[in-house]
JSON list of N, CA and C in Angstrom, two decimals:
[
{"chain": "A", "resi": 12, "resn": "MET", "atom": "N", "xyz": [5.52, -28.46, 5.84]},
{"chain": "A", "resi": 12, "resn": "MET", "atom": "CA", "xyz": [5.76, -29.71, 5.16]},
{"chain": "A", "resi": 12, "resn": "MET", "atom": "C", "xyz": [7.02, -29.56, 4.30]},
{"chain": "A", "resi": 13, "resn": "ALA", "atom": "N", "xyz": [7.90, -30.50, 4.40]},
{"chain": "A", "resi": 13, "resn": "ALA", "atom": "CA", "xyz": [9.12, -30.47, 3.60]},
{"chain": "A", "resi": 13, "resn": "ALA", "atom": "C", "xyz": [8.79, -30.78, 2.14]},
{"chain": "A", "resi": 14, "resn": "VAL", "atom": "N", "xyz": [9.63, -30.27, 1.24]},
{"chain": "A", "resi": 14, "resn": "VAL", "atom": "CA", "xyz": [9.40, -30.49, -0.18]},
{"chain": "A", "resi": 14, "resn": "VAL", "atom": "C", "xyz": [9.37, -31.97, -0.50]},
{"chain": "A", "resi": 15, "resn": "GLY", "atom": "N", "xyz": [10.29, -32.73, 0.06]},
{"chain": "A", "resi": 15, "resn": "GLY", "atom": "CA", "xyz": [10.32, -34.17, -0.19]},
{"chain": "A", "resi": 15, "resn": "GLY", "atom": "C", "xyz": [9.04, -34.85, 0.22]},
{"chain": "A", "resi": 16, "resn": "THR", "atom": "N", "xyz": [8.51, -34.46, 1.36]},
{"chain": "A", "resi": 16, "resn": "THR", "atom": "CA", "xyz": [7.25, -35.03, 1.84]},
{"chain": "A", "resi": 16, "resn": "THR", "atom": "C", "xyz": [6.10, -34.65, 0.92]},
{"chain": "A", "resi": 17, "resn": "ALA", "atom": "N", "xyz": [6.10, -33.39, 0.47]},
{"chain": "A", "resi": 17, "resn": "ALA", "atom": "CA", "xyz": [5.04, -32.94, -0.42]},
{"chain": "A", "resi": 17, "resn": "ALA", "atom": "C", "xyz": [5.09, -33.68, -1.74]},
{"chain": "A", "resi": 18, "resn": "ILE", "atom": "N", "xyz": [6.28, -33.91, -2.26]},
{"chain": "A", "resi": 18, "resn": "ILE", "atom": "CA", "xyz": [6.41, -34.63, -3.52]},
{"chain": "A", "resi": 18, "resn": "ILE", "atom": "C", "xyz": [5.91, -36.06, -3.36]},
{"chain": "A", "resi": 19, "resn": "LYS", "atom": "N", "xyz": [6.27, -36.70, -2.27]},
{"chain": "A", "resi": 19, "resn": "LYS", "atom": "CA", "xyz": [5.81, -38.07, -2.04]},
{"chain": "A", "resi": 19, "resn": "LYS", "atom": "C", "xyz": [4.30, -38.12, -1.90]},
{"chain": "A", "resi": 20, "resn": "SER", "atom": "N", "xyz": [3.72, -37.15, -1.23]},
{"chain": "A", "resi": 20, "resn": "SER", "atom": "CA", "xyz": [2.28, -37.19, -0.99]},
{"chain": "A", "resi": 20, "resn": "SER", "atom": "C", "xyz": [1.46, -36.90, -2.24]},
{"chain": "A", "resi": 21, "resn": "THR", "atom": "N", "xyz": [2.03, -36.22, -3.22]},
{"chain": "A", "resi": 21, "resn": "THR", "atom": "CA", "xyz": [1.28, -35.92, -4.44]},
{"chain": "A", "resi": 21, "resn": "THR", "atom": "C", "xyz": [1.52, -36.95, -5.53]},
{"chain": "A", "resi": 22, "resn": "GLY", "atom": "N", "xyz": [2.46, -37.79, -5.37]},
{"chain": "A", "resi": 22, "resn": "GLY", "atom": "CA", "xyz": [2.70, -38.84, -6.36]},
{"chain": "A", "resi": 22, "resn": "GLY", "atom": "C", "xyz": [3.94, -38.59, -7.19]},
{"chain": "A", "resi": 23, "resn": "THR", "atom": "N", "xyz": [4.04, -37.45, -7.84]},
{"chain": "A", "resi": 23, "resn": "THR", "atom": "CA", "xyz": [5.22, -37.17, -8.65]},
{"chain": "A", "resi": 23, "resn": "THR", "atom": "C", "xyz": [5.66, -35.73, -8.44]},
{"chain": "A", "resi": 24, "resn": "GLY", "atom": "N", "xyz": [6.90, -35.49, -8.70]},
{"chain": "A", "resi": 24, "resn": "GLY", "atom": "CA", "xyz": [7.43, -34.14, -8.60]},
{"chain": "A", "resi": 24, "resn": "GLY", "atom": "C", "xyz": [6.78, -33.20, -9.59]},
{"chain": "A", "resi": 25, "resn": "VAL", "atom": "N", "xyz": [6.44, -33.71, -10.76]},
{"chain": "A", "resi": 25, "resn": "VAL", "atom": "CA", "xyz": [5.83, -32.88, -11.80]},
{"chain": "A", "resi": 25, "resn": "VAL", "atom": "C", "xyz": [4.46, -32.39, -11.33]},
{"chain": "A", "resi": 26, "resn": "GLU", "atom": "N", "xyz": [3.67, -33.29, -10.74]},
{"chain": "A", "resi": 26, "resn": "GLU", "atom": "CA", "xyz": [2.35, -32.89, -10.23]},
{"chain": "A", "resi": 26, "resn": "GLU", "atom": "C", "xyz": [2.51, -31.82, -9.16]},
{"chain": "A", "resi": 27, "resn": "TYR", "atom": "N", "xyz": [3.46, -32.01, -8.29]},
{"chain": "A", "resi": 27, "resn": "TYR", "atom": "CA", "xyz": [3.69, -31.04, -7.21]},
{"chain": "A", "resi": 27, "resn": "TYR", "atom": "C", "xyz": [4.09, -29.69, -7.77]},
{"chain": "A", "resi": 28, "resn": "LEU", "atom": "N", "xyz": [5.03, -29.69, -8.70]},
{"chain": "A", "resi": 28, "resn": "LEU", "atom": "CA", "xyz": [5.50, -28.43, -9.28]},
{"chain": "A", "resi": 28, "resn": "LEU", "atom": "C", "xyz": [4.41, -27.73, -10.06]},
{"chain": "A", "resi": 29, "resn": "THR", "atom": "N", "xyz": [3.62, -28.48, -10.80]},
{"chain": "A", "resi": 29, "resn": "THR", "atom": "CA", "xyz": [2.53, -27.89, -11.57]},
{"chain": "A", "resi": 29, "resn": "THR", "atom": "C", "xyz": [1.52, -27.23, -10.64]},
{"chain": "A", "resi": 30, "resn": "THR", "atom": "N", "xyz": [1.15, -27.94, -9.59]},
{"chain": "A", "resi": 30, "resn": "THR", "atom": "CA", "xyz": [0.19, -27.41, -8.63]},
{"chain": "A", "resi": 30, "resn": "THR", "atom": "C", "xyz": [0.76, -26.19, -7.92]},
{"chain": "A", "resi": 31, "resn": "THR", "atom": "N", "xyz": [2.00, -26.26, -7.51]},
{"chain": "A", "resi": 31, "resn": "THR", "atom": "CA", "xyz": [2.63, -25.15, -6.80]},
{"chain": "A", "resi": 31, "resn": "THR", "atom": "C", "xyz": [2.75, -23.92, -7.70]},
{"chain": "A", "resi": 32, "resn": "CYS", "atom": "N", "xyz": [3.20, -24.11, -8.94]},
{"chain": "A", "resi": 32, "resn": "CYS", "atom": "CA", "xyz": [3.34, -22.99, -9.87]},
{"chain": "A", "resi": 32, "resn": "CYS", "atom": "C", "xyz": [1.99, -22.32, -10.12]},
{"chain": "A", "resi": 33, "resn": "ALA", "atom": "N", "xyz": [0.95, -23.12, -10.29]},
{"chain": "A", "resi": 33, "resn": "ALA", "atom": "CA", "xyz": [-0.38, -22.57, -10.52]},
{"chain": "A", "resi": 33, "resn": "ALA", "atom": "C", "xyz": [-0.83, -21.75, -9.31]},
{"chain": "A", "resi": 34, "resn": "ALA", "atom": "N", "xyz": [-0.56, -22.24, -8.11]},
{"chain": "A", "resi": 34, "resn": "ALA", "atom": "CA", "xyz": [-0.94, -21.52, -6.89]},
{"chain": "A", "resi": 34, "resn": "ALA", "atom": "C", "xyz": [-0.18, -20.20, -6.77]},
{"chain": "A", "resi": 35, "resn": "VAL", "atom": "N", "xyz": [1.10, -20.21, -7.10]},
{"chain": "A", "resi": 35, "resn": "VAL", "atom": "CA", "xyz": [1.90, -18.99, -7.03]},
{"chain": "A", "resi": 35, "resn": "VAL", "atom": "C", "xyz": [1.40, -17.97, -8.04]},
{"chain": "A", "resi": 36, "resn": "LEU", "atom": "N", "xyz": [1.16, -18.40, -9.26]},
{"chain": "A", "resi": 36, "resn": "LEU", "atom": "CA", "xyz": [0.66, -17.48, -10.28]},
{"chain": "A", "resi": 36, "resn": "LEU", "atom": "C", "xyz": [-0.69, -16.90, -9.89]},
{"chain": "A", "resi": 37, "resn": "GLN", "atom": "N", "xyz": [-1.55, -17.74, -9.34]},
{"chain": "A", "resi": 37, "resn": "GLN", "atom": "CA", "xyz": [-2.86, -17.27, -8.90]},
{"chain": "A", "resi": 37, "resn": "GLN", "atom": "C", "xyz": [-2.71, -16.19, -7.83]},
{"chain": "A", "resi": 38, "resn": "ALA", "atom": "N", "xyz": [-1.80, -16.41, -6.91]},
{"chain": "A", "resi": 38, "resn": "ALA", "atom": "CA", "xyz": [-1.59, -15.44, -5.84]},
{"chain": "A", "resi": 38, "resn": "ALA", "atom": "C", "xyz": [-1.01, -14.13, -6.36]},
{"chain": "A", "resi": 39, "resn": "VAL", "atom": "N", "xyz": [-0.16, -14.20, -7.39]},
{"chain": "A", "resi": 39, "resn": "VAL", "atom": "CA", "xyz": [0.51, -13.01, -7.90]},
{"chain": "A", "resi": 39, "resn": "VAL", "atom": "C", "xyz": [-0.39, -12.20, -8.83]},
{"chain": "A", "resi": 40, "resn": "ILE", "atom": "N", "xyz": [-1.02, -12.86, -9.80]},
{"chain": "A", "resi": 40, "resn": "ILE", "atom": "CA", "xyz": [-1.79, -12.11, -10.79]},
{"chain": "A", "resi": 40, "resn": "ILE", "atom": "C", "xyz": [-3.29, -12.17, -10.59]},
{"chain": "A", "resi": 41, "resn": "GLY", "atom": "N", "xyz": [-3.76, -13.06, -9.73]},
{"chain": "A", "resi": 41, "resn": "GLY", "atom": "CA", "xyz": [-5.20, -13.17, -9.50]},
{"chain": "A", "resi": 41, "resn": "GLY", "atom": "C", "xyz": [-5.89, -13.82, -10.68]},
{"chain": "A", "resi": 42, "resn": "ASP", "atom": "N", "xyz": [-7.21, -13.83, -10.62]},
{"chain": "A", "resi": 42, "resn": "ASP", "atom": "CA", "xyz": [-8.01, -14.39, -11.70]},
{"chain": "A", "resi": 42, "resn": "ASP", "atom": "C", "xyz": [-8.14, -13.35, -12.79]},
{"chain": "A", "resi": 43, "resn": "LYS", "atom": "N", "xyz": [-7.49, -13.60, -13.91]},
{"chain": "A", "resi": 43, "resn": "LYS", "atom": "CA", "xyz": [-7.58, -12.67, -15.03]},
{"chain": "A", "resi": 43, "resn": "LYS", "atom": "C", "xyz": [-8.43, -13.29, -16.12]},
{"chain": "A", "resi": 44, "resn": "ALA", "atom": "N", "xyz": [-9.31, -12.51, -16.66]},
{"chain": "A", "resi": 44, "resn": "ALA", "atom": "CA", "xyz": [-10.09, -12.95, -17.80]},
{"chain": "A", "resi": 44, "resn": "ALA", "atom": "C", "xyz": [-9.53, -12.25, -19.03]},
{"chain": "A", "resi": 45, "resn": "GLU", "atom": "N", "xyz": [-10.18, -12.49, -20.15]},
{"chain": "A", "resi": 45, "resn": "GLU", "atom": "CA", "xyz": [-9.72, -11.88, -21.39]},
{"chain": "A", "resi": 45, "resn": "GLU", "atom": "C", "xyz": [-9.77, -10.36, -21.33]},
{"chain": "A", "resi": 46, "resn": "ASP", "atom": "N", "xyz": [-10.61, -9.80, -20.46]},
{"chain": "A", "resi": 46, "resn": "ASP", "atom": "CA", "xyz": [-10.71, -8.36, -20.35]},
{"chain": "A", "resi": 46, "resn": "ASP", "atom": "C", "xyz": [-9.53, -7.74, -19.61]},
{"chain": "A", "resi": 47, "resn": "GLY", "atom": "N", "xyz": [-8.68, -8.59, -19.00]},
{"chain": "A", "resi": 47, "resn": "GLY", "atom": "CA", "xyz": [-7.51, -8.10, -18.30]},
{"chain": "A", "resi": 47, "resn": "GLY", "atom": "C", "xyz": [-7.76, -7.65, -16.88]},
{"chain": "A", "resi": 48, "resn": "LEU", "atom": "N", "xyz": [-8.99, -7.69, -16.42]},
{"chain": "A", "resi": 48, "resn": "LEU", "atom": "CA", "xyz": [-9.31, -7.27, -15.06]},
{"chain": "A", "resi": 48, "resn": "LEU", "atom": "C", "xyz": [-9.21, -8.45, -14.10]},
{"chain": "A", "resi": 49, "resn": "THR", "atom": "N", "xyz": [-8.48, -8.28, -13.03]},
{"chain": "A", "resi": 49, "resn": "THR", "atom": "CA", "xyz": [-8.43, -9.32, -12.01]},
{"chain": "A", "resi": 49, "resn": "THR", "atom": "C", "xyz": [-9.66, -9.18, -11.13]},
{"chain": "A", "resi": 50, "resn": "ASP", "atom": "N", "xyz": [-9.96, -10.23, -10.39]},
{"chain": "A", "resi": 50, "resn": "ASP", "atom": "CA", "xyz": [-11.07, -10.18, -9.45]},
{"chain": "A", "resi": 50, "resn": "ASP", "atom": "C", "xyz": [-10.86, -9.05, -8.45]},
{"chain": "A", "resi": 51, "resn": "ALA", "atom": "N", "xyz": [-9.62, -8.87, -8.00]},
{"chain": "A", "resi": 51, "resn": "ALA", "atom": "CA", "xyz": [-9.30, -7.81, -7.04]},
{"chain": "A", "resi": 51, "resn": "ALA", "atom": "C", "xyz": [-9.55, -6.43, -7.64]},
{"chain": "A", "resi": 52, "resn": "ALA", "atom": "N", "xyz": [-9.20, -6.26, -8.91]},
{"chain": "A", "resi": 52, "resn": "ALA", "atom": "CA", "xyz": [-9.43, -4.97, -9.58]},
{"chain": "A", "resi": 52, "resn": "ALA", "atom": "C", "xyz": [-10.92, -4.67, -9.70]},
{"chain": "A", "resi": 53, "resn": "ILE", "atom": "N", "xyz": [-11.69, -5.70, -10.02]},
{"chain": "A", "resi": 53, "resn": "ILE", "atom": "CA", "xyz": [-13.15, -5.53, -10.12]},
{"chain": "A", "resi": 53, "resn": "ILE", "atom": "C", "xyz": [-13.72, -5.16, -8.76]},
{"chain": "A", "resi": 54, "resn": "ASP", "atom": "N", "xyz": [-13.29, -5.88, -7.72]},
{"chain": "A", "resi": 54, "resn": "ASP", "atom": "CA", "xyz": [-13.76, -5.58, -6.37]},
{"chain": "A", "resi": 54, "resn": "ASP", "atom": "C", "xyz": [-13.39, -4.15, -5.97]},
{"chain": "A", "resi": 55, "resn": "GLY", "atom": "N", "xyz": [-12.20, -3.70, -6.34]},
{"chain": "A", "resi": 55, "resn": "GLY", "atom": "CA", "xyz": [-11.78, -2.34, -6.05]},
{"chain": "A", "resi": 55, "resn": "GLY", "atom": "C", "xyz": [-12.65, -1.31, -6.74]},
{"chain": "A", "resi": 56, "resn": "LEU", "atom": "N", "xyz": [-13.00, -1.57, -7.99]},
{"chain": "A", "resi": 56, "resn": "LEU", "atom": "CA", "xyz": [-13.87, -0.64, -8.71]},
{"chain": "A", "resi": 56, "resn": "LEU", "atom": "C", "xyz": [-15.27, -0.61, -8.10]},
{"chain": "A", "resi": 57, "resn": "ILE", "atom": "N", "xyz": [-15.72, -1.75, -7.61]},
{"chain": "A", "resi": 57, "resn": "ILE", "atom": "CA", "xyz": [-17.04, -1.79, -6.98]},
{"chain": "A", "resi": 57, "resn": "ILE", "atom": "C", "xyz": [-17.03, -0.98, -5.68]},
{"chain": "A", "resi": 58, "resn": "VAL", "atom": "N", "xyz": [-15.95, -1.07, -4.92]},
{"chain": "A", "resi": 58, "resn": "VAL", "atom": "CA", "xyz": [-15.82, -0.26, -3.70]},
{"chain": "A", "resi": 58, "resn": "VAL", "atom": "C", "xyz": [-15.79, 1.22, -4.06]},
{"chain": "A", "resi": 59, "resn": "GLU", "atom": "N", "xyz": [-15.02, 1.57, -5.10]},
{"chain": "A", "resi": 59, "resn": "GLU", "atom": "CA", "xyz": [-14.95, 2.96, -5.53]},
{"chain": "A", "resi": 59, "resn": "GLU", "atom": "C", "xyz": [-16.32, 3.45, -5.98]},
{"chain": "A", "resi": 60, "resn": "ARG", "atom": "N", "xyz": [-17.07, 2.60, -6.67]},
{"chain": "A", "resi": 60, "resn": "ARG", "atom": "CA", "xyz": [-18.42, 2.95, -7.12]},
{"chain": "A", "resi": 60, "resn": "ARG", "atom": "C", "xyz": [-19.34, 3.19, -5.94]},
{"chain": "A", "resi": 61, "resn": "ALA", "atom": "N", "xyz": [-19.25, 2.33, -4.93]},
{"chain": "A", "resi": 61, "resn": "ALA", "atom": "CA", "xyz": [-20.08, 2.49, -3.73]},
{"chain": "A", "resi": 61, "resn": "ALA", "atom": "C", "xyz": [-19.75, 3.81, -3.03]},
{"chain": "A", "resi": 62, "resn": "ASP", "atom": "N", "xyz": [-18.47, 4.13, -2.95]},
{"chain": "A", "resi": 62, "resn": "ASP", "atom": "CA", "xyz": [-18.05, 5.40, -2.33]},
{"chain": "A", "resi": 62, "resn": "ASP", "atom": "C", "xyz": [-18.60, 6.58, -3.13]},
{"chain": "A", "resi": 63, "resn": "ALA", "atom": "N", "xyz": [-18.55, 6.49, -4.45]},
{"chain": "A", "resi": 63, "resn": "ALA", "atom": "CA", "xyz": [-19.06, 7.56, -5.30]},
{"chain": "A", "resi": 63, "resn": "ALA", "atom": "C", "xyz": [-20.56, 7.75, -5.06]},
{"chain": "A", "resi": 64, "resn": "LYS", "atom": "N", "xyz": [-21.29, 6.65, -4.95]},
{"chain": "A", "resi": 64, "resn": "LYS", "atom": "CA", "xyz": [-22.72, 6.75, -4.70]},
{"chain": "A", "resi": 64, "resn": "LYS", "atom": "C", "xyz": [-23.00, 7.36, -3.33]},
{"chain": "A", "resi": 65, "resn": "THR", "atom": "N", "xyz": [-22.23, 6.97, -2.33]},
{"chain": "A", "resi": 65, "resn": "THR", "atom": "CA", "xyz": [-22.38, 7.52, -0.98]},
{"chain": "A", "resi": 65, "resn": "THR", "atom": "C", "xyz": [-22.16, 9.03, -0.98]},
{"chain": "A", "resi": 66, "resn": "ASN", "atom": "N", "xyz": [-21.20, 9.47, -1.78]},
{"chain": "A", "resi": 66, "resn": "ASN", "atom": "CA", "xyz": [-20.87, 10.90, -1.88]},
{"chain": "A", "resi": 66, "resn": "ASN", "atom": "C", "xyz": [-21.70, 11.63, -2.93]},
{"chain": "A", "resi": 67, "resn": "LYS", "atom": "N", "xyz": [-22.74, 10.95, -3.41]},
{"chain": "A", "resi": 67, "resn": "LYS", "atom": "CA", "xyz": [-23.66, 11.52, -4.41]},
{"chain": "A", "resi": 67, "resn": "LYS", "atom": "C", "xyz": [-22.97, 11.94, -5.71]},
{"chain": "A", "resi": 68, "resn": "ASN", "atom": "N", "xyz": [-21.89, 11.24, -6.03]},
{"chain": "A", "resi": 68, "resn": "ASN", "atom": "CA", "xyz": [-21.19, 11.45, -7.30]},
{"chain": "A", "resi": 68, "resn": "ASN", "atom": "C", "xyz": [-21.68, 10.38, -8.28]},
{"chain": "A", "resi": 69, "resn": "PHE", "atom": "N", "xyz": [-22.93, 10.54, -8.69]},
{"chain": "A", "resi": 69, "resn": "PHE", "atom": "CA", "xyz": [-23.57, 9.52, -9.50]},
{"chain": "A", "resi": 69, "resn": "PHE", "atom": "C", "xyz": [-22.96, 9.40, -10.90]},
{"chain": "A", "resi": 70, "resn": "ALA", "atom": "N", "xyz": [-22.40, 10.49, -11.40]},
{"chain": "A", "resi": 70, "resn": "ALA", "atom": "CA", "xyz": [-21.75, 10.44, -12.70]},
{"chain": "A", "resi": 70, "resn": "ALA", "atom": "C", "xyz": [-20.55, 9.47, -12.65]},
{"chain": "A", "resi": 71, "resn": "ARG", "atom": "N", "xyz": [-19.75, 9.56, -11.58]},
{"chain": "A", "resi": 71, "resn": "ARG", "atom": "CA", "xyz": [-18.60, 8.66, -11.44]},
{"chain": "A", "resi": 71, "resn": "ARG", "atom": "C", "xyz": [-19.06, 7.23, -11.25]},
{"chain": "A", "resi": 72, "resn": "ALA", "atom": "N", "xyz": [-20.10, 7.02, -10.45]},
{"chain": "A", "resi": 72, "resn": "ALA", "atom": "CA", "xyz": [-20.64, 5.68, -10.24]},
{"chain": "A", "resi": 72, "resn": "ALA", "atom": "C", "xyz": [-21.10, 5.08, -11.56]},
{"chain": "A", "resi": 73, "resn": "ASP", "atom": "N", "xyz": [-21.75, 5.89, -12.40]},
{"chain": "A", "resi": 73, "resn": "ASP", "atom": "CA", "xyz": [-22.20, 5.41, -13.71]},
{"chain": "A", "resi": 73, "resn": "ASP", "atom": "C", "xyz": [-21.03, 5.11, -14.63]},
{"chain": "A", "resi": 74, "resn": "GLU", "atom": "N", "xyz": [-19.96, 5.93, -14.56]},
{"chain": "A", "resi": 74, "resn": "GLU", "atom": "CA", "xyz": [-18.76, 5.67, -15.37]},
{"chain": "A", "resi": 74, "resn": "GLU", "atom": "C", "xyz": [-18.16, 4.30, -15.02]},
{"chain": "A", "resi": 75, "resn": "ILE", "atom": "N", "xyz": [-18.09, 4.02, -13.74]},
{"chain": "A", "resi": 75, "resn": "ILE", "atom": "CA", "xyz": [-17.51, 2.74, -13.30]},
{"chain": "A", "resi": 75, "resn": "ILE", "atom": "C", "xyz": [-18.37, 1.59, -13.77]},
{"chain": "A", "resi": 76, "resn": "ARG", "atom": "N", "xyz": [-19.69, 1.71, -13.60]},
{"chain": "A", "resi": 76, "resn": "ARG", "atom": "CA", "xyz": [-20.60, 0.65, -14.07]},
{"chain": "A", "resi": 76, "resn": "ARG", "atom": "C", "xyz": [-20.42, 0.43, -15.57]},
{"chain": "A", "resi": 77, "resn": "GLU", "atom": "N", "xyz": [-20.32, 1.50, -16.33]},
{"chain": "A", "resi": 77, "resn": "GLU", "atom": "CA", "xyz": [-20.17, 1.40, -17.79]},
{"chain": "A", "resi": 77, "resn": "GLU", "atom": "C", "xyz": [-18.84, 0.75, -18.16]},
{"chain": "A", "resi": 78, "resn": "ARG", "atom": "N", "xyz": [-17.78, 1.14, -17.46]},
{"chain": "A", "resi": 78, "resn": "ARG", "atom": "CA", "xyz": [-16.46, 0.53, -17.72]},
{"chain": "A", "resi": 78, "resn": "ARG", "atom": "C", "xyz": [-16.50, -0.98, -17.49]},
{"chain": "A", "resi": 79, "resn": "LEU", "atom": "N", "xyz": [-17.12, -1.38, -16.39]},
{"chain": "A", "resi": 79, "resn": "LEU", "atom": "CA", "xyz": [-17.22, -2.81, -16.09]},
{"chain": "A", "resi": 79, "resn": "LEU", "atom": "C", "xyz": [-18.11, -3.52, -17.11]},
{"chain": "A", "resi": 80, "resn": "LYS", "atom": "N", "xyz": [-19.19, -2.87, -17.51]},
{"chain": "A", "resi": 80, "resn": "LYS", "atom": "CA", "xyz": [-20.08, -3.46, -18.51]},
{"chain": "A", "resi": 80, "resn": "LYS", "atom": "C", "xyz": [-19.33, -3.69, -19.82]},
{"chain": "A", "resi": 81, "resn": "GLU", "atom": "N", "xyz": [-18.54, -2.70, -20.24]},
{"chain": "A", "resi": 81, "resn": "GLU", "atom": "CA", "xyz": [-17.75, -2.83, -21.47]},
{"chain": "A", "resi": 81, "resn": "GLU", "atom": "C", "xyz": [-16.74, -3.97, -21.38]},
{"chain": "A", "resi": 82, "resn": "ALA", "atom": "N", "xyz": [-16.29, -4.26, -20.15]},
{"chain": "A", "resi": 82, "resn": "ALA", "atom": "CA", "xyz": [-15.34, -5.34, -19.93]},
{"chain": "A", "resi": 82, "resn": "ALA", "atom": "C", "xyz": [-16.03, -6.69, -19.75]},
{"chain": "A", "resi": 83, "resn": "GLY", "atom": "N", "xyz": [-17.36, -6.70, -19.88]},
{"chain": "A", "resi": 83, "resn": "GLY", "atom": "CA", "xyz": [-18.10, -7.94, -19.76]},
{"chain": "A", "resi": 83, "resn": "GLY", "atom": "C", "xyz": [-18.45, -8.33, -18.33]},
{"chain": "A", "resi": 84, "resn": "ILE", "atom": "N", "xyz": [-18.48, -7.34, -17.44]},
{"chain": "A", "resi": 84, "resn": "ILE", "atom": "CA", "xyz": [-18.80, -7.58, -16.04]},
{"chain": "A", "resi": 84, "resn": "ILE", "atom": "C", "xyz": [-20.20, -7.06, -15.77]},
{"chain": "A", "resi": 85, "resn": "GLU", "atom": "N", "xyz": [-21.07, -7.94, -15.29]},
{"chain": "A", "resi": 85, "resn": "GLU", "atom": "CA", "xyz": [-22.42, -7.55, -14.95]},
{"chain": "A", "resi": 85, "resn": "GLU", "atom": "C", "xyz": [-22.52, -7.32, -13.45]},
{"chain": "A", "resi": 86, "resn": "LEU", "atom": "N", "xyz": [-23.09, -6.18, -13.07]},
{"chain": "A", "resi": 86, "resn": "LEU", "atom": "CA", "xyz": [-23.28, -5.84, -11.67]},
{"chain": "A", "resi": 86, "resn": "LEU", "atom": "C", "xyz": [-24.73, -6.05, -11.29]},
{"chain": "A", "resi": 87, "resn": "GLU", "atom": "N", "xyz": [-24.94, -6.48, -10.05]},
{"chain": "A", "resi": 87, "resn": "GLU", "atom": "CA", "xyz": [-26.28, -6.59, -9.51]},
{"chain": "A", "resi": 87, "resn": "GLU", "atom": "C", "xyz": [-26.28, -5.95, -8.12]},
{"chain": "A", "resi": 88, "resn": "ASP", "atom": "N", "xyz": [-27.04, -4.86, -8.00]},
{"chain": "A", "resi": 88, "resn": "ASP", "atom": "CA", "xyz": [-27.13, -4.15, -6.73]},
{"chain": "A", "resi": 88, "resn": "ASP", "atom": "C", "xyz": [-28.31, -4.69, -5.93]},
{"chain": "A", "resi": 89, "resn": "SER", "atom": "N", "xyz": [-28.10, -4.83, -4.63]},
{"chain": "A", "resi": 89, "resn": "SER", "atom": "CA", "xyz": [-29.16, -5.24, -3.71]},
{"chain": "A", "resi": 89, "resn": "SER", "atom": "C", "xyz": [-28.94, -4.54, -2.38]},
{"chain": "A", "resi": 90, "resn": "ARG", "atom": "N", "xyz": [-29.83, -4.75, -1.45]},
{"chain": "A", "resi": 90, "resn": "ARG", "atom": "CA", "xyz": [-29.68, -4.16, -0.12]},
{"chain": "A", "resi": 90, "resn": "ARG", "atom": "C", "xyz": [-28.42, -4.66, 0.57]},
{"chain": "A", "resi": 91, "resn": "ALA", "atom": "N", "xyz": [-28.03, -5.88, 0.25]},
{"chain": "A", "resi": 91, "resn": "ALA", "atom": "CA", "xyz": [-26.84, -6.49, 0.86]},
{"chain": "A", "resi": 91, "resn": "ALA", "atom": "C", "xyz": [-25.54, -5.99, 0.24]},
{"chain": "A", "resi": 92, "resn": "GLY", "atom": "N", "xyz": [-25.63, -5.29, -0.88]},
{"chain": "A", "resi": 92, "resn": "GLY", "atom": "CA", "xyz": [-24.44, -4.80, -1.55]},
{"chain": "A", "resi": 92, "resn": "GLY", "atom": "C", "xyz": [-24.47, -5.14, -3.02]},
{"chain": "A", "resi": 93, "resn": "THR", "atom": "N", "xyz": [-23.33, -5.03, -3.66]},
{"chain": "A", "resi": 93, "resn": "THR", "atom": "CA", "xyz": [-23.21, -5.28, -5.09]},
{"chain": "A", "resi": 93, "resn": "THR", "atom": "C", "xyz": [-22.48, -6.59, -5.32]},
{"chain": "A", "resi": 94, "resn": "THR", "atom": "N", "xyz": [-23.05, -7.42, -6.18]},
{"chain": "A", "resi": 94, "resn": "THR", "atom": "CA", "xyz": [-22.38, -8.64, -6.62]},
{"chain": "A", "resi": 94, "resn": "THR", "atom": "C", "xyz": [-22.10, -8.49, -8.11]},
{"chain": "A", "resi": 95, "resn": "TRP", "atom": "N", "xyz": [-21.17, -9.31, -8.60]},
{"chain": "A", "resi": 95, "resn": "TRP", "atom": "CA", "xyz": [-20.81, -9.22, -10.00]},
{"chain": "A", "resi": 95, "resn": "TRP", "atom": "C", "xyz": [-20.53, -10.61, -10.56]},
{"chain": "A", "resi": 96, "resn": "ARG", "atom": "N", "xyz": [-20.59, -10.67, -11.88]},
{"chain": "A", "resi": 96, "resn": "ARG", "atom": "CA", "xyz": [-20.22, -11.90, -12.59]},
{"chain": "A", "resi": 96, "resn": "ARG", "atom": "C", "xyz": [-19.76, -11.54, -13.98]},
{"chain": "A", "resi": 97, "resn": "ARG", "atom": "N", "xyz": [-18.93, -12.39, -14.50]},
{"chain": "A", "resi": 97, "resn": "ARG", "atom": "CA", "xyz": [-18.47, -12.20, -15.88]},
{"chain": "A", "resi": 97, "resn": "ARG", "atom": "C", "xyz": [-19.55, -12.69, -16.83]},
{"chain": "A", "resi": 98, "resn": "ALA", "atom": "N", "xyz": [-19.88, -11.86, -17.80]},
{"chain": "A", "resi": 98, "resn": "ALA", "atom": "CA", "xyz": [-20.96, -12.20, -18.74]},
{"chain": "A", "resi": 98, "resn": "ALA", "atom": "C", "xyz": [-20.49, -13.23, -19.74]}
]
């Protein structure tokens, strides 16, 4: 879609630029909360924690859980895997 067409379809150039800038920032920095952790960083730590548990490195798995807890991230383990949410 050409820029001119996009501007016409959104109503104003300002709306288009605001939406586009927000999308670019989201793609670059991800969802950041006050704790400074992006969703991708949290997901990475959860993968690292799962690997630690698989390798029976329970101390490392506990360290990761504690770090996330201190950052306000609650983990929930199930048979399907680990889910998380910001507290």
